[in-house]
XYZ file of C-alpha atoms in Angstrom:
717
model
C 0.000 0.000 0.000
C 1.350 3.411 -0.917
C 1.993 5.764 1.939
C 0.179 9.021 1.584
C 1.162 11.934 3.770
C -1.300 14.724 4.275
C -0.306 17.420 6.683
C -2.045 20.548 7.833
C 0.230 21.914 10.502
C -2.213 24.409 11.959
C -4.790 21.739 12.789
C -2.514 18.867 13.746
C -4.636 16.350 11.796
C -3.091 14.041 9.265
C -2.963 10.624 7.665
C 0.362 8.853 7.873
C 0.394 5.598 5.982
C -2.569 3.556 7.179
C -3.006 5.612 10.354
C -4.979 8.781 10.968
C -4.290 11.184 13.804
C -6.627 13.814 15.320
C -5.296 16.405 17.753
C -7.449 18.857 19.694
C -6.581 21.162 22.543
C -7.286 18.536 25.191
C -7.724 15.197 23.368
C -5.524 13.302 20.877
C -6.746 10.239 18.925
C -5.073 7.643 16.683
C -7.047 5.471 14.206
C -5.524 2.479 12.425
C -6.320 0.771 9.125
C -8.998 -1.548 10.605
C -10.873 1.347 12.218
C -9.672 0.637 15.768
C -8.432 3.399 18.052
C -4.748 2.529 18.332
C -2.337 3.559 15.607
C 0.235 1.126 14.349
C 2.892 3.812 14.529
C 3.667 6.917 16.538
C 2.292 10.291 15.487
C 4.789 12.760 14.058
C 6.867 14.317 16.825
C 6.953 17.589 14.960
C 3.250 18.019 15.579
C 3.733 17.778 19.342
C 1.459 14.783 20.035
C 1.610 13.324 23.542
C 1.987 9.628 23.046
C 3.229 8.012 26.206
C 6.996 7.443 26.278
C 7.984 3.911 25.354
C 4.706 3.158 23.494
C 4.605 2.217 19.833
C 1.444 4.057 18.885
C -1.374 6.331 20.001
C -4.774 5.216 21.211
C -6.269 8.287 22.892
C -5.042 10.590 25.642
C -6.577 13.574 27.424
C -5.525 16.673 29.311
C -8.500 15.855 31.496
C -8.162 18.904 33.776
C -7.649 21.294 30.820
C -4.650 22.796 32.662
C -1.893 21.996 30.156
C -0.302 18.752 29.039
C 2.597 19.109 31.430
C 0.669 20.227 34.494
C -1.199 18.200 37.137
C -1.000 14.759 38.679
C -0.716 13.056 36.341
C 0.154 15.511 33.563
C -2.569 13.897 31.452
C -4.661 10.698 31.423
C -3.998 7.746 29.130
C -2.996 6.214 26.974
C -6.375 4.444 27.418
C -5.584 1.740 24.897
C -2.020 0.978 23.998
C -0.423 -0.130 27.342
C -0.014 -3.798 28.182
C -1.991 -5.933 25.788
C -3.738 -3.193 23.822
C -7.464 -3.860 23.309
C -9.839 -1.594 21.372
C -11.906 -2.789 18.467
C -15.297 -3.659 17.056
C -17.517 -6.388 15.667
C -20.448 -6.685 13.279
C -22.952 -9.526 13.619
C -25.646 -10.410 11.076
C -27.822 -13.234 12.264
C -25.375 -15.737 13.760
C -22.311 -14.619 11.749
C -19.741 -12.201 13.211
C -16.830 -10.203 11.754
C -14.072 -8.681 13.943
C -11.640 -5.769 13.483
C -9.648 -5.054 16.612
C -6.527 -3.872 18.376
C -3.406 -1.971 17.399
C -2.116 -4.723 15.146
C -5.515 -5.252 13.468
C -5.771 -8.899 14.349
C -8.194 -10.172 13.453
C -8.945 -7.889 10.510
C -12.035 -9.493 8.972
C -13.646 -6.378 7.525
C -11.380 -4.935 4.829
C -11.014 -1.181 4.810
C -8.736 1.786 5.393
C -8.606 5.326 6.640
C -9.987 7.482 3.874
C -9.837 11.165 4.729
C -9.695 13.777 7.404
C -10.956 17.327 7.565
C -11.265 20.328 9.828
C -14.272 22.651 9.770
C -15.990 24.828 12.318
C -13.684 23.785 15.132
C -14.239 20.048 14.535
C -11.643 17.516 13.390
C -13.036 14.648 11.347
C -11.428 11.340 10.359
C -13.105 8.792 8.091
C -12.564 5.042 7.742
C -14.302 3.025 5.015
C -14.715 -0.724 4.598
C -17.165 -3.439 3.618
C -18.329 -6.994 4.197
C -18.579 -8.242 0.646
C -20.315 -11.498 1.521
C -23.165 -9.554 3.110
C -23.225 -6.694 0.563
C -22.748 -4.346 3.516
C -20.619 -1.211 3.224
C -19.437 0.456 6.433
C -18.314 4.033 6.940
C -16.816 5.123 10.274
C -16.661 8.883 10.864
C -14.921 10.124 14.019
C -15.326 13.767 15.043
C -13.248 15.563 17.667
C -14.393 19.034 18.753
C -11.119 20.902 19.176
C -11.880 22.270 22.674
C -13.830 19.331 24.177
C -12.953 16.291 26.222
C -14.856 13.749 24.131
C -14.950 12.438 20.572
C -17.883 10.879 18.688
C -17.836 8.047 16.174
C -20.688 7.483 13.718
C -21.012 4.167 11.917
C -22.994 4.098 8.662
C -24.237 0.698 7.443
C -25.551 0.543 3.864
C -27.211 -2.529 2.355
C -25.895 -2.726 -1.197
C -27.605 -6.020 -1.937
C -31.057 -7.201 -2.988
C -32.079 -8.897 0.252
C -32.829 -7.362 3.632
C -30.216 -7.770 6.342
C -31.955 -8.808 9.544
C -30.833 -8.830 13.187
C -27.767 -6.661 12.705
C -25.578 -5.964 15.775
C -22.575 -3.643 16.146
C -20.326 -3.553 19.204
C -17.303 -1.531 20.421
C -14.924 -2.911 23.040
C -12.078 -1.271 25.016
C -9.772 -2.205 27.905
C -9.619 1.181 29.706
C -6.199 1.135 31.526
C -7.049 4.721 32.486
C -3.987 5.766 34.488
C -1.737 2.707 34.043
C 1.093 4.607 32.302
C 1.502 6.693 35.437
C 0.531 4.267 38.206
C 1.320 0.891 36.656
C -2.162 -0.329 37.753
C -4.280 -1.914 35.007
C -7.450 -2.169 37.142
C -10.351 0.242 36.970
C -13.647 0.725 38.785
C -16.308 -0.031 36.153
C -20.021 0.811 36.513
C -23.186 0.712 34.412
C -24.580 4.249 34.814
C -27.439 4.250 32.287
C -29.072 1.332 30.521
C -32.059 1.243 28.152
C -34.878 0.499 28.109
C -35.095 1.855 31.661
C -33.092 4.877 30.493
C -33.094 6.790 27.214
C -29.295 6.559 27.016
C -26.557 4.001 27.601
C -23.332 4.668 29.541
C -20.623 2.532 31.100
C -17.975 4.464 33.080
C -14.488 3.469 34.216
C -12.278 5.267 36.736
C -8.607 4.705 37.557
C -7.971 3.595 41.098
C -4.887 5.786 41.622
C -5.525 9.126 39.944
C -9.200 8.842 39.101
C -8.778 9.250 35.336
C -12.237 8.921 33.776
C -13.452 7.137 30.650
C -17.083 6.891 29.603
C -18.457 4.879 26.667
C -22.037 5.647 25.756
C -24.775 6.810 23.408
C -28.127 8.552 23.604
C -29.964 5.804 21.763
C -32.581 3.369 23.060
C -31.214 0.737 20.668
C -27.867 0.792 22.518
C -26.770 -1.395 25.443
C -23.573 -1.219 27.537
C -21.720 -3.819 29.601
C -18.468 -4.632 31.367
C -16.570 -7.912 31.565
C -14.339 -10.205 29.509
C -11.278 -8.599 27.969
C -10.594 -9.066 24.268
C -12.945 -7.839 21.551
C -13.484 -11.409 20.396
C -14.264 -12.844 23.839
C -17.956 -12.554 23.058
C -20.182 -11.475 20.215
C -22.251 -8.269 19.858
C -25.442 -10.042 20.829
C -23.807 -11.097 24.123
C -22.887 -7.483 24.829
C -26.430 -6.406 23.972
C -27.996 -8.995 26.291
C -25.374 -8.878 29.063
C -24.562 -12.586 28.647
C -21.492 -14.696 27.872
C -19.269 -13.067 30.494
C -20.694 -9.562 30.109
C -22.619 -7.781 32.878
C -25.348 -5.272 32.029
C -25.861 -3.759 35.492
C -24.009 -2.954 38.681
C -20.253 -2.383 38.987
C -16.960 -4.266 39.257
C -13.287 -3.431 39.916
C -10.862 -5.280 37.659
C -8.665 -5.326 34.596
C -11.669 -5.881 32.346
C -13.159 -4.404 29.221
C -16.147 -2.106 28.781
C -18.380 -2.396 25.717
C -21.310 -0.861 23.862
C -23.577 -2.630 21.347
C -26.355 -1.515 18.981
C -29.187 -3.574 17.555
C -30.642 -2.848 14.100
C -33.654 -5.103 13.394
C -33.408 -4.808 9.605
C -31.568 -2.913 6.875
C -33.601 -3.115 3.688
C -31.990 -3.226 0.230
C -30.673 0.197 -0.697
C -31.179 1.460 2.855
C -28.554 2.887 5.213
C -28.671 2.842 9.010
C -26.457 4.875 11.295
C -25.378 4.501 14.930
C -23.089 6.702 17.006
C -21.209 6.472 20.279
C -18.853 8.663 22.278
C -15.684 8.189 24.271
C -15.923 10.720 27.112
C -12.718 11.691 28.933
C -14.106 14.055 31.573
C -17.363 13.593 33.421
C -18.146 17.306 33.098
C -18.605 16.845 29.329
C -20.892 13.839 29.776
C -24.246 15.421 28.866
C -22.880 17.255 25.825
C -21.092 14.170 24.587
C -24.167 11.949 24.829
C -26.270 14.529 23.007
C -23.654 14.627 20.244
C -24.233 10.900 19.609
C -27.813 11.397 18.478
C -28.090 10.321 14.846
C -31.087 11.187 12.790
C -34.325 10.010 14.353
C -37.792 10.665 13.003
C -40.532 11.874 15.308
C -44.215 12.351 14.620
C -45.768 14.804 17.049
C -42.720 14.223 19.289
C -43.176 10.425 19.186
C -40.179 8.483 17.846
C -41.010 6.506 14.689
C -38.674 4.041 12.975
C -38.206 4.352 9.231
C -40.919 2.307 7.578
C -43.086 2.693 10.633
C -46.370 4.486 11.051
C -48.065 7.081 13.173
C -51.797 7.024 13.741
C -54.106 10.004 13.857
C -57.562 9.519 15.182
C -59.362 12.131 13.106
C -58.956 13.105 9.452
C -57.213 16.458 9.224
C -55.375 16.187 12.538
C -51.999 17.910 11.954
C -48.846 15.839 12.386
C -45.450 17.453 12.825
C -42.796 15.269 11.187
C -39.296 16.129 12.380
C -35.870 14.592 11.840
C -33.761 14.937 14.983
C -29.960 14.919 15.077
C -29.699 15.627 11.367
C -29.104 19.340 11.056
C -26.195 18.600 8.695
C -28.564 17.016 6.143
C -30.590 18.667 3.417
C -34.030 17.017 3.577
C -36.638 16.783 0.825
C -40.132 15.409 1.541
C -42.515 13.691 -0.896
C -45.335 13.775 -1.784
C -45.519 17.506 -1.217
C -49.325 17.469 -1.164
C -50.721 17.805 2.341
C -47.410 19.318 3.589
C -46.943 22.919 4.643
C -43.427 22.803 3.106
C -41.492 20.019 1.395
C -37.923 20.767 2.547
C -36.214 21.024 5.911
C -35.923 18.942 9.044
C -39.512 19.684 10.132
C -42.760 19.664 8.142
C -46.442 19.583 9.067
C -48.625 16.972 7.371
C -52.408 17.272 7.209
C -54.104 14.255 5.621
C -57.645 12.928 5.338
C -56.623 9.410 4.379
C -53.713 7.103 5.072
C -50.594 8.494 3.360
C -46.922 7.469 3.202
C -44.295 10.225 3.207
C -40.638 9.832 2.210
C -37.833 12.099 3.427
C -34.514 11.986 1.562
C -31.515 13.566 3.306
C -28.186 14.320 1.641
C -24.880 15.715 2.875
C -24.891 14.344 6.401
C -22.215 12.607 8.424
C -24.029 9.307 8.123
C -24.318 9.566 4.345
C -27.451 9.990 2.315
C -30.521 8.835 4.195
C -34.054 7.837 3.297
C -36.843 7.742 5.835
C -40.358 6.474 5.201
C -43.307 7.049 7.497
C -46.975 6.275 7.024
C -49.604 8.466 8.627
C -52.496 6.151 9.258
C -55.953 7.693 9.549
C -57.900 5.593 11.996
C -61.605 5.116 11.395
C -62.160 2.196 13.747
C -62.955 4.085 16.950
C -66.198 2.982 18.552
C -67.938 3.820 21.772
C -71.493 3.066 22.849
C -72.503 4.053 26.357
C -75.927 2.442 25.951
C -79.441 3.783 26.217
C -80.398 6.540 28.632
C -81.684 5.230 31.921
C -84.255 6.379 34.470
C -83.866 5.342 38.078
C -85.437 6.310 41.346
C -83.383 8.027 43.992
C -81.729 5.449 46.204
C -81.723 2.771 43.493
C -79.170 1.823 40.835
C -78.831 0.632 37.267
C -76.190 -1.261 35.317
C -74.660 0.694 32.461
C -74.084 -1.184 29.217
C -70.904 0.076 27.592
C -69.462 -1.274 24.368
C -65.930 -0.402 23.333
C -65.567 -2.138 20.010
C -62.355 -4.011 19.310
C -60.387 -2.941 22.398
C -62.997 -4.009 24.874
C -60.618 -4.076 27.827
C -60.212 -0.294 27.964
C -63.101 1.679 29.455
C -63.035 5.067 31.123
C -66.305 6.378 32.563
C -66.497 9.917 33.862
C -67.428 11.250 36.243
C -66.647 8.268 38.430
C -68.969 9.508 41.189
C -71.703 6.983 41.845
C -70.062 4.172 39.822
C -69.011 0.812 41.225
C -65.969 0.767 38.900
C -65.268 3.434 36.240
C -62.937 1.109 34.312
C -65.259 -1.741 33.324
C -67.865 -2.067 30.596
C -70.839 -2.509 32.884
C -70.462 -0.555 36.119
C -73.358 -0.222 38.517
C -74.469 3.416 38.591
C -76.046 4.792 41.776
C -76.051 8.579 41.345
C -78.046 10.739 43.718
C -78.751 13.381 41.081
C -79.324 13.223 37.355
C -75.900 12.586 35.797
C -74.538 12.395 32.252
C -71.809 9.752 32.121
C -69.245 9.919 29.310
C -67.683 6.668 28.128
C -64.226 6.904 26.569
C -63.011 3.794 24.773
C -59.918 3.116 22.706
C -59.459 1.006 19.604
C -56.440 -1.200 18.987
C -54.535 1.802 17.618
C -55.096 3.822 20.751
C -57.630 6.228 19.279
C -60.371 7.341 21.634
C -64.078 7.364 20.989
C -66.679 9.026 23.130
C -70.334 8.479 23.899
C -72.624 9.470 26.703
C -75.570 8.131 28.622
C -77.933 10.146 30.771
C -79.027 8.585 34.042
C -82.073 10.517 35.184
C -82.689 10.283 38.922
C -86.380 10.662 39.685
C -87.576 11.572 43.171
C -89.747 9.153 45.106
C -93.455 9.912 44.817
C -95.201 11.640 47.698
C -97.570 8.823 48.519
C -100.313 9.793 50.967
C -102.529 7.121 52.487
C -104.876 9.739 53.891
C -105.681 10.688 57.450
C -106.346 8.140 60.149
C -109.993 7.159 60.232
C -112.465 5.710 62.725
C -115.494 3.585 61.901
C -118.123 1.844 63.948
C -118.616 -1.876 64.205
C -120.259 -3.101 61.008
C -119.573 0.300 59.474
C -117.484 1.117 56.401
C -115.316 3.888 55.081
C -113.688 4.680 51.757
C -109.904 4.906 51.945
C -108.195 7.384 49.586
C -104.520 7.186 48.502
C -102.903 9.901 46.379
C -99.536 10.628 44.762
C -99.164 7.611 42.465
C -100.712 5.900 39.498
C -101.032 2.439 41.013
C -101.420 1.227 44.556
C -101.275 -1.882 46.719
C -102.798 -1.861 50.206
C -101.620 -4.287 52.882
C -103.012 -6.122 54.676
C -105.889 -6.808 52.289
C -108.239 -7.862 55.099
C -111.465 -5.878 55.205
C -110.834 -4.150 51.862
C -113.087 -4.367 48.837
C -110.049 -4.262 46.508
C -106.469 -3.842 47.786
C -105.172 -2.782 44.349
C -107.029 0.493 43.869
C -106.585 3.952 45.326
C -109.925 4.013 47.159
C -111.045 0.633 48.464
C -114.034 0.318 50.795
C -112.932 -0.717 54.276
C -115.236 -2.795 56.522
C -112.716 -4.025 59.037
C -113.936 -5.184 62.458
C -110.788 -4.450 64.469
C -108.297 -1.608 64.549
C -105.944 -2.074 61.594
C -102.828 -0.262 60.351
C -102.886 -0.166 56.548
C -99.756 0.439 54.451
C -100.214 1.634 50.898
C -97.395 1.167 48.377
C -97.723 3.645 45.535
C -95.932 3.693 42.181
C -95.685 6.836 40.037
C -95.384 7.254 36.253
C -91.586 6.790 36.498
C -91.914 3.474 38.272
C -90.679 4.953 41.540
C -92.167 3.499 44.690
C -92.922 4.931 48.101
C -95.170 4.011 51.005
C -97.393 5.590 53.604
C -99.649 4.210 56.284
C -102.839 5.073 58.082
C -104.851 3.559 60.905
C -108.502 2.587 60.857
C -109.867 2.570 64.404
C -113.033 0.534 65.035
C -115.432 1.964 67.648
C -118.039 -0.270 69.261
C -121.749 0.684 69.066
C -123.163 2.447 72.101
C -125.257 0.257 74.410
C -128.861 1.506 74.217
C -131.763 0.523 76.555
C -135.017 2.451 76.070
C -137.484 2.665 79.010
C -140.624 4.485 80.059
C -141.910 5.537 83.487
C -143.723 3.897 85.137
C -141.988 0.697 84.356
C -145.248 -0.978 83.211
C -145.427 1.600 80.432
C -149.211 1.472 80.628
C -151.007 4.785 80.599
C -154.563 5.823 80.427
C -155.651 7.851 77.510
C -154.541 11.483 77.893
C -152.150 10.567 80.652
C -148.337 11.027 80.192
C -145.210 8.964 80.707
C -141.546 9.938 80.550
C -139.404 7.987 78.125
C -135.693 7.492 78.828
C -132.648 5.734 77.362
C -129.672 4.364 79.249
C -126.617 4.971 77.040
C -123.361 6.809 76.524
C -124.771 8.604 73.526
C -124.708 12.295 72.792
C -127.358 12.588 70.064
C -130.890 11.208 70.397
C -133.751 10.826 67.969
C -137.155 9.340 68.894
C -139.690 8.229 66.356
C -142.461 8.516 65.657
C -142.707 11.984 67.047
C -146.428 11.603 67.850
C -147.196 12.584 71.423
C -143.588 13.477 72.292
C -142.568 16.693 74.030
C -139.216 16.742 72.133
C -138.051 13.869 69.908
C -134.375 14.994 70.075
C -133.661 14.722 73.783
C -132.713 11.789 75.928
C -135.910 11.757 78.085
C -138.949 13.199 76.308
C -142.513 13.202 77.781
C -144.885 10.892 75.857
C -148.685 11.362 75.654
C -149.804 9.163 72.784
C -153.424 8.861 71.798
C -153.012 5.217 71.096
C -150.612 2.474 71.913
C -147.296 3.182 70.084
C -143.873 1.593 69.642
C -141.276 4.327 70.081
C -137.787 3.770 68.521
C -134.855 5.741 69.852
C -131.717 6.212 67.674
C -128.611 7.070 69.698
C -125.302 8.428 68.298
C -122.214 8.429 70.524
C -119.198 10.737 70.480
C -117.500 8.592 67.810
C -120.520 8.788 65.546
C -121.563 5.215 66.147
C -125.310 4.586 66.090
C -127.569 2.085 67.857
C -131.309 1.775 68.448
C -133.855 0.354 70.906
C -137.662 0.401 71.226
C -140.227 0.830 73.975
C -143.998 0.231 73.777
C -146.355 2.668 75.437
C -149.702 1.037 75.981
C -152.646 3.458 76.079
C -155.683 2.030 77.866
C -159.246 3.337 78.616
C -161.469 3.254 81.918
C -162.303 -0.133 83.489
C -165.462 -1.598 81.903
C -167.196 -4.876 82.981
C -169.466 -6.375 80.284
C -172.208 -8.829 81.394
C -173.483 -11.004 78.503
C -177.326 -11.155 78.384
C -177.602 -14.795 77.146
C -175.690 -17.982 76.520
C -176.515 -21.471 75.141
C -174.603 -24.299 76.827
C -175.521 -26.950 74.225
C -171.997 -28.164 73.431
C -171.860 -26.651 69.959
C -168.705 -24.705 70.837
C -170.463 -21.366 70.665
C -171.396 -19.516 73.861
C -171.133 -22.723 75.825
C -169.839 -20.830 78.916
C -170.927 -17.728 80.685
C -168.422 -15.255 82.160
C -168.199 -11.443 82.489
C -165.820 -9.710 80.061
C -163.479 -6.941 81.281
C -162.040 -4.143 79.156
C -159.974 -1.148 80.041
C -157.457 -0.855 82.850
C -158.318 -3.453 85.496
C -159.025 -7.092 86.309
C -162.087 -9.168 87.137
C -161.797 -10.240 90.775
C -165.052 -12.160 91.365
C -168.442 -12.999 89.930
C -171.458 -15.159 91.094
C -174.621 -16.461 89.337
C -178.011 -16.723 91.130
C -181.384 -18.243 90.174
C -184.549 -16.356 90.603
C -184.944 -17.785 94.059
C -181.614 -16.290 95.143
C -179.658 -19.432 95.240
C -175.985 -19.280 94.162
C -175.504 -21.598 91.282
C -171.831 -20.655 90.390
C -169.046 -18.336 91.566
C -165.435 -17.747 90.375
C -162.525 -15.574 91.531
C -159.952 -16.888 89.037
C -159.049 -14.902 85.915
C -160.869 -15.949 82.814
C -159.094 -18.440 80.626
C -158.560 -17.579 77.019
C -161.476 -19.741 75.871
C -163.618 -18.912 78.918
C -163.882 -22.588 79.870
C -163.578 -21.731 83.545
C -166.897 -19.859 83.295
C -170.409 -21.322 84.173
C -171.373 -24.261 81.971
C -175.135 -24.048 82.698
C -175.356 -26.874 85.256
C -176.209 -26.960 88.908
C -175.644 -29.825 91.193
C -174.669 -31.946 88.251
C -177.791 -31.254 86.314
C -178.659 -28.941 83.536
C -180.166 -25.772 84.836
C -183.545 -24.777 83.606
C -184.038 -22.513 80.670
C -184.811 -19.125 82.022
C -183.471 -15.920 83.529
C -180.646 -15.734 85.999
C -178.898 -12.980 88.030
C -175.095 -12.238 87.871
C -173.133 -10.139 90.359
C -169.470 -9.142 89.407
C -166.642 -7.227 91.088
C -163.521 -5.772 89.346
C -160.469 -3.722 90.451
C -158.906 -0.903 88.505
C -155.213 -1.452 87.826
C -154.386 2.222 87.757
C -155.550 3.128 91.301
C -156.831 -0.240 92.730
C -160.406 1.145 93.016
C -163.105 -1.623 93.174
C -166.033 -1.524 90.817
C -169.218 -3.724 91.407
C -171.880 -4.474 88.791
C -174.888 -6.852 88.480
C -177.333 -7.844 85.842
C -179.497 -10.668 84.394
C -179.113 -13.014 81.461
C -181.106 -15.804 79.797
C -180.015 -19.427 79.508
C -181.122 -20.896 76.208
C -180.876 -24.439 75.087
């Protein structure tokens, strides 16, 4: 290989043979022909590099305190690579196949390539290495940049698929044995720690610190596809997938003190034909530059509305016309052109705004960047699959509940009801709703693409009806009353005993004992309430009607005082004939004929009862003496006896013949048929036909006065 010498003395950057040297104010770097940091020869002394005395090349060194290369303890840190058994290199893995380029002597050197160029612009030194894996149609470009006044340098690796088949499961790893302050202390051990690790963190960083002077080395990237580890030693002790997974002797968390390597790996799921993918990492030589160095590793990343999207990926909008800001991050050095230009506010630049009504794929082509020309594809998917159904509006009564019937379409496990007040669980399809006031519940559901849909259901809370069973009532035994419920449209009375119909508002009640009735009323909304009332049963007043004197016999035109024994308060006598006042308890009666008086008594509870009393009206005592009789056994006038009318009784009568002899006498009351009268015989023989004399005596019942009367009669045969 011809040796080319390029020298720019002002910038101290040059290619000497197959080695490239970068020199900043505080950091110096050597790159060899296999892309490892560790030159195969020393840098030119004329350019005042600071390779450690006795070493055969330059890895990287740092004036870590920025106080001058010959000041401090030690004067500077490093060399981080060349001492002892120098280890710094890299691997590429595609599927299960790996290729290794490593160490100062480039052994192994399985990826052919060479340093290609260097440049200086805007205070940044740049060195480029180019190579390829022919069997995989993969070209690799390594671009290392060293800001002239910083304590870090960044390396970008560009992978381009030059073949016709996609390259899947691509890994890249970088490996270094730190030896931070060994040239000054002789100690190869370092304190190694995993500081950041995706996916828990958005960046990856493994840090090493010398045990004697505390010289610092960080290896990291701000990339969620990066992983860091420590362990093993040589670059070929494991493969990139082991570094990525923290297996095969590599540790992906914690810390360890030892003479061991630190590594970083990147995973690229696929590189399609004609596509390039870029990764970047930084070696950081002072912890104060850590944040800036990690930020400098960001390669171009596409975001849609600030959400990272891989090339060939998609971003979903939930409504046609929703604006989407497409932005390429970490690619300010590219010139970007976007197609199709329709639906874009502009079609050039790192940021555009897309407004689409249907699913559209946009392509961004970038040229002129560190990572080479780039193509990014993104599809904006317009989602029309959102669905939310909160169900039909519901009516409930206060104090009751209803089950909502939500339907969320395809993603039926995501439900958000709001407000949550009154719900058994706001995150299920069918919560039980028990609001105390009318409430509109909004159901938010999400489809499989995460787009929300909204619907609402109104739960109307109706008040309970004001059911009124009516006032308490009192009835009399055997009485009835009409109950009257109000406030509803249907009713049920309990108990049903004594009611004409327990399922109407106004049943007739004929209960015999005091009863508490409960009425359950339902209104037009189906809401139910109850009320109760009491029906008290009053017994009828006891009524006994009398007259004075007790015999209740009066002579015509005489009077008697009626009376009633009772607890009543209202009296009514009927008929009113002969009464002094029919509406008092004890009226004076003077009937003209025998009458039956009925008294109707009402007590304080309104209960009514009746009784009767007979007032017999009788005339003067009158004794009637028959003037003939015929005792012939024909059943007619076979006996002779005086007849009495009026107020009194027959006490005695005697029958004489014309000679004055007593033929018959009797002091017993007449029988009904008169058979105890004279039968027309004397001394066992029939008396003669002829005239006879009768003498009778009677007593008035009113004043016991005795009345005597005599007369004659004829016996006829």
